[in-house]
GROMACS .gro file of C-alpha atoms in nm:
model
  224
    1MET     CA    1 -12.875 -13.466   0.368
    2GLU     CA    2 -12.565 -13.247   0.381
    3SER     CA    3 -12.523 -13.296   0.756
    4LEU     CA    4 -12.557 -13.673   0.722
    5LEU     CA    5 -12.294 -13.683   0.448
    6ASP     CA    6 -12.060 -13.454   0.643
    7ARG     CA    7 -12.081 -13.674   0.952
    8TYR     CA    8 -11.950 -13.977   0.767
    9VAL     CA    9 -11.697 -13.783   0.561
   10GLN     CA   10 -11.540 -13.646   0.880
   11SER     CA   11 -11.471 -14.000   1.002
   12LEU     CA   12 -11.279 -14.104   0.689
   13PRO     CA   13 -10.907 -14.165   0.743
   14VAL     CA   14 -10.658 -13.929   0.581
   15ASP     CA   15 -10.450 -14.093   0.309
   16ASN     CA   16 -10.115 -14.184   0.461
   17GLN     CA   17  -9.963 -14.291   0.130
   18HIS     CA   18  -9.907 -14.646   0.256
   19GLN     CA   19  -9.718 -14.871   0.021
   20GLN     CA   20  -9.940 -15.099  -0.182
   21LEU     CA   21  -9.837 -15.461  -0.160
   22PRO     CA   22  -9.813 -15.642  -0.495
   23VAL     CA   23 -10.082 -15.897  -0.577
   24THR     CA   24  -9.889 -16.217  -0.638
   25GLN     CA   25 -10.186 -16.445  -0.705
   26GLY     CA   26 -10.540 -16.420  -0.839
   27SER     CA   27 -10.780 -16.156  -0.715
   28THR     CA   28 -10.973 -16.182  -0.389
   29VAL     CA   29 -11.316 -16.020  -0.424
   30LEU     CA   30 -11.541 -15.908  -0.139
   31LEU     CA   31 -11.907 -15.899  -0.243
   32THR     CA   32 -12.199 -15.766  -0.040
   33GLY     CA   33 -12.561 -15.851  -0.118
   34SER     CA   34 -12.478 -16.181  -0.286
   35THR     CA   35 -12.828 -16.321  -0.229
   36GLY     CA   36 -13.004 -16.035  -0.407
   37SER     CA   37 -13.111 -16.042  -0.771
   38LEU     CA   38 -12.805 -15.862  -0.908
   39GLY     CA   39 -12.570 -15.998  -0.644
   40SER     CA   40 -12.647 -16.360  -0.724
   41TYR     CA   41 -12.560 -16.308  -1.091
   42LEU     CA   42 -12.243 -16.120  -1.002
   43LEU     CA   43 -12.140 -16.405  -0.773
   44ASP     CA   44 -12.202 -16.649  -1.056
   45GLU     CA   45 -11.986 -16.445  -1.295
   46LEU     CA   46 -11.708 -16.409  -1.039
   47SER     CA   47 -11.709 -16.780  -0.962
   48ASN     CA   48 -11.656 -16.853  -1.333
   49ASP     CA   49 -11.374 -16.599  -1.374
   50PRO     CA   50 -11.035 -16.777  -1.375
   51ASN     CA   51 -10.865 -16.456  -1.260
   52VAL     CA   52 -11.061 -16.459  -0.933
   53GLN     CA   53 -10.901 -16.686  -0.679
   54HIS     CA   54 -11.128 -16.629  -0.380
   55ILE     CA   55 -11.469 -16.468  -0.321
   56ILE     CA   56 -11.587 -16.350   0.019
   57CYS     CA   57 -11.960 -16.283   0.052
   58LEU     CA   58 -12.070 -16.062   0.339
   59ASP     CA   59 -12.441 -16.110   0.403
   60ARG     CA   60 -12.688 -16.024   0.676
   61THR     CA   61 -12.782 -16.384   0.753
   62SER     CA   62 -12.595 -16.705   0.819
   63SER     CA   63 -12.808 -16.889   0.561
   64ALA     CA   64 -12.677 -16.701   0.257
   65ALA     CA   65 -12.505 -17.008   0.112
   66GLU     CA   66 -12.826 -17.212   0.127
   67LYS     CA   67 -13.031 -16.927  -0.018
   68HIS     CA   68 -12.791 -16.883  -0.308
   69ARG     CA   69 -12.799 -17.255  -0.378
   70ASP     CA   70 -13.179 -17.259  -0.388
   71THR     CA   71 -13.221 -16.942  -0.597
   72GLY     CA   72 -12.929 -17.039  -0.818
   73LEU     CA   73 -13.107 -17.354  -0.927
   74LYS     CA   74 -13.415 -17.152  -1.023
   75ARG     CA   75 -13.208 -16.898  -1.217
   76GLY     CA   76 -12.991 -17.151  -1.393
   77LEU     CA   77 -12.672 -17.045  -1.218
   78THR     CA   78 -12.372 -17.271  -1.175
   79SER     CA   79 -12.300 -17.440  -0.844
   80LEU     CA   80 -12.037 -17.274  -0.628
   81ASP     CA   81 -11.700 -17.418  -0.538
   82PRO     CA   82 -11.674 -17.410  -0.156
   83GLU     CA   83 -11.297 -17.389  -0.190
   84ARG     CA   84 -11.330 -17.053  -0.367
   85VAL     CA   85 -11.645 -16.899  -0.219
   86GLU     CA   86 -11.673 -16.808   0.149
   87PHE     CA   87 -11.993 -16.682   0.311
   88LEU     CA   88 -11.970 -16.470   0.626
   89LYS     CA   89 -12.250 -16.326   0.835
   90ALA     CA   90 -12.180 -15.955   0.873
   91ASN     CA   91 -12.322 -15.630   1.005
   92LEU     CA   92 -12.191 -15.364   0.770
   93ALA     CA   93 -12.307 -15.082   0.999
   94ASP     CA   94 -12.058 -15.200   1.261
   95PRO     CA   95 -11.711 -15.040   1.226
   96GLN     CA   96 -11.558 -15.388   1.214
   97LEU     CA   97 -11.842 -15.520   0.998
   98GLY     CA   98 -11.961 -15.746   1.278
   99LEU     CA   99 -11.663 -15.976   1.221
  100GLU     CA  100 -11.414 -16.125   1.465
  101ASN     CA  101 -11.092 -15.927   1.480
  102GLU     CA  102 -10.880 -16.196   1.314
  103VAL     CA  103 -11.132 -16.234   1.031
  104TYR     CA  104 -11.148 -15.858   0.978
  105GLU     CA  105 -10.768 -15.835   0.965
  106ARG     CA  106 -10.751 -16.124   0.718
  107LEU     CA  107 -10.993 -15.948   0.486
  108LYS     CA  108 -10.810 -15.619   0.523
  109ASN     CA  109 -10.484 -15.785   0.423
  110THR     CA  110 -10.609 -15.996   0.133
  111VAL     CA  111 -10.909 -15.836  -0.042
  112THR     CA  112 -10.815 -15.673  -0.373
  113TYR     CA  113 -11.162 -15.576  -0.498
  114MET     CA  114 -11.491 -15.487  -0.326
  115ILE     CA  115 -11.831 -15.485  -0.495
  116LEU     CA  116 -12.097 -15.320  -0.280
  117CYS     CA  117 -12.445 -15.441  -0.381
  118GLN     CA  118 -12.626 -15.473  -0.051
  119TRP     CA  119 -12.896 -15.208  -0.014
  120PRO     CA  120 -13.258 -15.225   0.103
  121VAL     CA  121 -13.502 -15.161  -0.183
  122ASN     CA  122 -13.792 -14.976  -0.024
  123PHE     CA  123 -13.931 -14.665  -0.190
  124ASN     CA  124 -14.142 -14.576   0.114
  125TRP     CA  125 -13.861 -14.546   0.368
  126THR     CA  126 -13.731 -14.209   0.477
  127LEU     CA  127 -13.364 -14.123   0.449
  128SER     CA  128 -13.294 -14.204   0.814
  129SER     CA  129 -13.396 -14.566   0.756
  130PHE     CA  130 -13.105 -14.607   0.515
  131GLU     CA  131 -12.841 -14.473   0.752
  132PRO     CA  132 -12.710 -14.821   0.845
  133SER     CA  133 -12.643 -14.881   0.474
  134ILE     CA  134 -12.460 -14.549   0.441
  135ALA     CA  135 -12.256 -14.639   0.748
  136GLY     CA  136 -12.170 -14.967   0.577
  137VAL     CA  137 -12.027 -14.783   0.277
  138ARG     CA  138 -11.815 -14.571   0.509
  139ASN     CA  139 -11.690 -14.879   0.697
  140LEU     CA  140 -11.595 -15.065   0.382
  141ALA     CA  141 -11.425 -14.755   0.243
  142PHE     CA  142 -11.230 -14.735   0.569
  143MET     CA  143 -11.118 -15.097   0.527
  144ALA     CA  144 -11.016 -15.029   0.167
  145ALA     CA  145 -10.815 -14.725   0.276
  146LYS     CA  146 -10.625 -14.936   0.527
  147SER     CA  147 -10.597 -15.252   0.319
  148ALA     CA  148 -10.256 -15.387   0.228
  149PRO     CA  149 -10.346 -15.444  -0.141
  150SER     CA  150 -10.517 -15.101  -0.164
  151ALA     CA  151 -10.849 -15.260  -0.255
  152PHE     CA  152 -11.053 -15.115  -0.542
  153VAL     CA  153 -11.418 -15.045  -0.451
  154LEU     CA  154 -11.715 -15.057  -0.690
  155PHE     CA  155 -12.033 -14.911  -0.542
  156VAL     CA  156 -12.352 -15.021  -0.716
  157SER     CA  157 -12.581 -14.719  -0.708
  158SER     CA  158 -12.911 -14.648  -0.883
  159VAL     CA  159 -13.055 -14.405  -1.136
  160ALA     CA  160 -13.277 -14.296  -0.845
  161SER     CA  161 -12.972 -14.111  -0.712
  162VAL     CA  162 -13.017 -13.863  -0.999
  163GLY     CA  163 -13.394 -13.903  -1.041
  164GLY     CA  164 -13.452 -13.531  -0.989
  165TRP     CA  165 -13.204 -13.419  -1.256
  166GLN     CA  166 -13.348 -13.113  -1.435
  167GLY     CA  167 -13.068 -13.032  -1.678
  168LEU     CA  168 -13.132 -13.013  -2.051
  169GLU     CA  169 -12.832 -13.233  -2.117
  170GLU     CA  170 -12.804 -13.597  -2.016
  171THR     CA  171 -12.715 -13.676  -1.657
  172PRO     CA  172 -12.334 -13.663  -1.638
  173GLU     CA  173 -12.154 -13.987  -1.561
  174THR     CA  174 -11.940 -13.808  -1.304
  175PRO     CA  175 -11.970 -13.738  -0.931
  176ILE     CA  176 -12.264 -13.509  -0.856
  177HIS     CA  177 -12.239 -13.306  -0.538
  178ASP     CA  178 -12.575 -13.132  -0.563
  179LEU     CA  179 -12.780 -13.354  -0.334
  180THR     CA  180 -13.107 -13.200  -0.454
  181VAL     CA  181 -13.087 -13.397  -0.781
  182ALA     CA  182 -13.175 -13.722  -0.605
  183ALA     CA  183 -13.524 -13.862  -0.648
  184ASN     CA  184 -13.752 -13.728  -0.376
  185MET     CA  185 -13.745 -14.040  -0.162
  186GLY     CA  186 -13.512 -14.189   0.096
  187TYR     CA  187 -13.386 -14.460  -0.138
  188GLY     CA  188 -13.256 -14.222  -0.404
  189GLN     CA  189 -13.126 -13.972  -0.149
  190SER     CA  190 -12.931 -14.240   0.036
  191LYS     CA  191 -12.777 -14.369  -0.287
  192LEU     CA  192 -12.655 -14.021  -0.385
  193ILE     CA  193 -12.510 -13.964  -0.038
  194ALA     CA  194 -12.325 -14.296  -0.068
  195GLU     CA  195 -12.195 -14.196  -0.413
  196ASP     CA  196 -12.056 -13.872  -0.274
  197LEU     CA  197 -11.915 -14.055   0.026
  198MET     CA  198 -11.719 -14.283  -0.207
  199ASP     CA  199 -11.596 -13.981  -0.402
  200LYS     CA  200 -11.476 -13.823  -0.078
  201ALA     CA  201 -11.310 -14.150   0.023
  202SER     CA  202 -11.107 -14.132  -0.297
  203GLU     CA  203 -11.019 -13.767  -0.240
  204ILE     CA  204 -10.941 -13.784   0.132
  205SER     CA  205 -10.838 -14.144   0.193
  206GLY     CA  206 -10.688 -14.238  -0.143
  207VAL     CA  207 -10.942 -14.516  -0.202
  208ARG     CA  208 -10.954 -14.636  -0.562
  209SER     CA  209 -11.320 -14.650  -0.652
  210ALA     CA  210 -11.595 -14.631  -0.913
  211VAL     CA  211 -11.973 -14.595  -0.906
  212CYS     CA  212 -12.224 -14.771  -1.131
  213ARG     CA  213 -12.579 -14.631  -1.149
  214ARG     CA  214 -12.798 -14.926  -1.237
  215PRO     CA  215 -13.152 -14.893  -1.380
  216ARG     CA  216 -13.446 -15.006  -1.173
  217ARG     CA  217 -13.512 -15.292  -1.409
  218ALA     CA  218 -13.265 -15.491  -1.612
  219ARG     CA  219 -13.283 -15.815  -1.805
  220ILE     CA  220 -13.019 -16.080  -1.756
  221GLU     CA  221 -12.907 -16.259  -2.070
  222HIS     CA  222 -12.671 -16.554  -2.085
  223VAL     CA  223 -12.428 -16.528  -2.375
  224GLU     CA  224 -12.291 -16.854  -2.508
   0.00000   0.00000   0.00000
């Protein structure tokens, strides 16, 4: 686990103190995993936020828009405004996210927030199976480090990242660098590595970031 983390940390760019450009209009949010359970609700909330001008969804398939429309109807979500929501097929494990150069540069120069939700949920996989997802975190952190607006990154982790916590006190809501506290499965281990990778991206590359450890099960409630 340590060697895997170190490999991606070593490829992070050093903070060059580039000047952050002011955001003159509403926020532009990049969202990964928009077709997942949590991602679809986040997309719905973002699309109803008047402070969000544009939403860019990076998904593994080219049919993400259709899938969200179908699942959205079943979940009672609002229809999306095509003028505000853009779906792009992406490969997050690719250094340029599988995007054309001009598209990548556009995102780098306009995205103000990133929400990273995309992650395979498989409790039988070994750690190595999650390496493409860890690479995706590194690649998005790299984009944030180089972005003109100095994009803020929220990584959606899991309580499985600290599933092996043995302390008498509650699990601290701070970065944990002891990789042995992850649940003894590839899913939890990969999530903790990604958490630490984001922490290192803040330290080394100056990326503004936060981590949210979500429970395995959560109930969605609509508040009127």
